[in-house]
Amino acid sequence: MVTSNNNKVMVVEAEQGGCGGGGGGEFKHLPEGCIANILSFTTPRDACVLSLVSSSFRSAAQSDVVWERFLPSDLHAIVSQTSKPLSYSSKKELYLHLCDNPILIDGGKKSFALDKPSARRCYMLSARSLSIVWGNTPRYWRWTSVPAARFWEVAELVSVCWLEIKGGIKGRMLSPNTLYGAYLVFKQRNGGAYGFENQPVEVSVGVAGEGEGRRRTVYLEAATPRRPRHQIVPRIFSRVRSRFLDSFDAAPPPPPPPSRVDDSAVGGEHPKEREDGWMEVELGDFFNGGGEEEVEIGVYEVKSGEWKGGILVQGIEIRPKNKN
């Protein structure tokens, strides 16, 4: 049986079953092109799962008809922005290449990729494409090359007391009707970072022209165990205090053990390590309806007045937030 819901086809019974229970509607009697057309209305993940149903499904799932539907309709315009031509033998190979190997576009200032389970678009805005306060002042920021980076250069924070980074992207560049997350991608330089320990950083994501967007607090250092607090008490006072407590025949409660920072208690998220060795922290999310509006993203630490430095900023990644 084949059912359709919002242009998403699901195969409930396949090799042994038939449409309506009759022998003439069995899937094994369908032409391969018909099966391929059905699979093209699913998702890449569903197509791969359904390829296990039978040999006819497996053959149809390799068809260019299926994987061309998963590729962006304006892929030619996107690929024309890269300096390296793409080589592939099938549309499936091209699709998987774009999932696993982001391509540089817009003069190397952005990267483009596809989300493998859903075929939705992903972008990373390089540090060069962001607006960084004092970004072109070598005393505060330095532009350098890092072998493990996606882009030709990254921004190295030398030392600032006013950290402000902004970026934006047009909604029409992204997949419509999709919930996206924005992530700051960075790492500490070899000598380490300073000024970020337990220092909240404000971040925001919102549509341009609709106020400042939703603001939240994050941290740019990984969560570390809290150190127990010790009171320095003169010995004589300690003895008096001990006799005083003994007079009540009760012992003081033991000090609490060290515990990890609780994100929900302090109201901030800490960065996590990525597969590529960099760190990322979520700045917020937004629903893209596919219109012409621009989404603005910001990172701010301008209130403490403390000097901070020692991080490498690669960019801001914008990708779908998969629910499954």
JSON list of C-alpha atoms in Angstrom, two decimals, residues 5 36-37 43 47 49 56 74 93 132 151-152 159 163 170 185 211 223 234 263 270 274 306 322:
[
{"chain": "A", "resi": 5, "resn": "ASN", "atom": "CA", "xyz": [0.87, 12.90, 3.04]},
{"chain": "A", "resi": 36, "resn": "ALA", "atom": "CA", "xyz": [11.82, 5.58, -8.87]},
{"chain": "A", "resi": 37, "resn": "ASN", "atom": "CA", "xyz": [9.20, 8.29, -9.31]},
{"chain": "A", "resi": 43, "resn": "THR", "atom": "CA", "xyz": [13.43, 11.95, 1.59]},
{"chain": "A", "resi": 47, "resn": "ALA", "atom": "CA", "xyz": [14.87, 6.27, -0.15]},
{"chain": "A", "resi": 49, "resn": "VAL", "atom": "CA", "xyz": [15.67, 2.56, 3.79]},
{"chain": "A", "resi": 56, "resn": "SER", "atom": "CA", "xyz": [13.69, -3.67, -7.84]},
{"chain": "A", "resi": 74, "resn": "ASP", "atom": "CA", "xyz": [19.18, 26.18, -8.63]},
{"chain": "A", "resi": 93, "resn": "GLU", "atom": "CA", "xyz": [27.22, 10.57, -5.99]},
{"chain": "A", "resi": 132, "resn": "ILE", "atom": "CA", "xyz": [33.47, 42.24, 13.53]},
{"chain": "A", "resi": 151, "resn": "PHE", "atom": "CA", "xyz": [38.07, 28.78, 4.68]},
{"chain": "A", "resi": 152, "resn": "TRP", "atom": "CA", "xyz": [41.37, 30.31, 3.59]},
{"chain": "A", "resi": 159, "resn": "SER", "atom": "CA", "xyz": [42.60, 41.06, 22.84]},
{"chain": "A", "resi": 163, "resn": "LEU", "atom": "CA", "xyz": [33.36, 41.72, 21.58]},
{"chain": "A", "resi": 170, "resn": "LYS", "atom": "CA", "xyz": [18.60, 35.99, 3.15]},
{"chain": "A", "resi": 185, "resn": "VAL", "atom": "CA", "xyz": [32.13, 27.83, 15.03]},
{"chain": "A", "resi": 211, "resn": "GLY", "atom": "CA", "xyz": [13.65, 44.45, 16.79]},
{"chain": "A", "resi": 223, "resn": "ALA", "atom": "CA", "xyz": [31.77, 23.59, 31.19]},
{"chain": "A", "resi": 234, "resn": "PRO", "atom": "CA", "xyz": [41.68, 32.13, 62.14]},
{"chain": "A", "resi": 263, "resn": "ASP", "atom": "CA", "xyz": [23.36, 25.09, 32.13]},
{"chain": "A", "resi": 270, "resn": "HIS", "atom": "CA", "xyz": [28.39, 25.76, 26.73]},
{"chain": "A", "resi": 274, "resn": "ARG", "atom": "CA", "xyz": [32.33, 19.08, 16.39]},
{"chain": "A", "resi": 306, "resn": "GLU", "atom": "CA", "xyz": [37.02, 42.68, 30.85]},
{"chain": "A", "resi": 322, "resn": "ASN", "atom": "CA", "xyz": [16.61, 17.74, 12.62]}
]
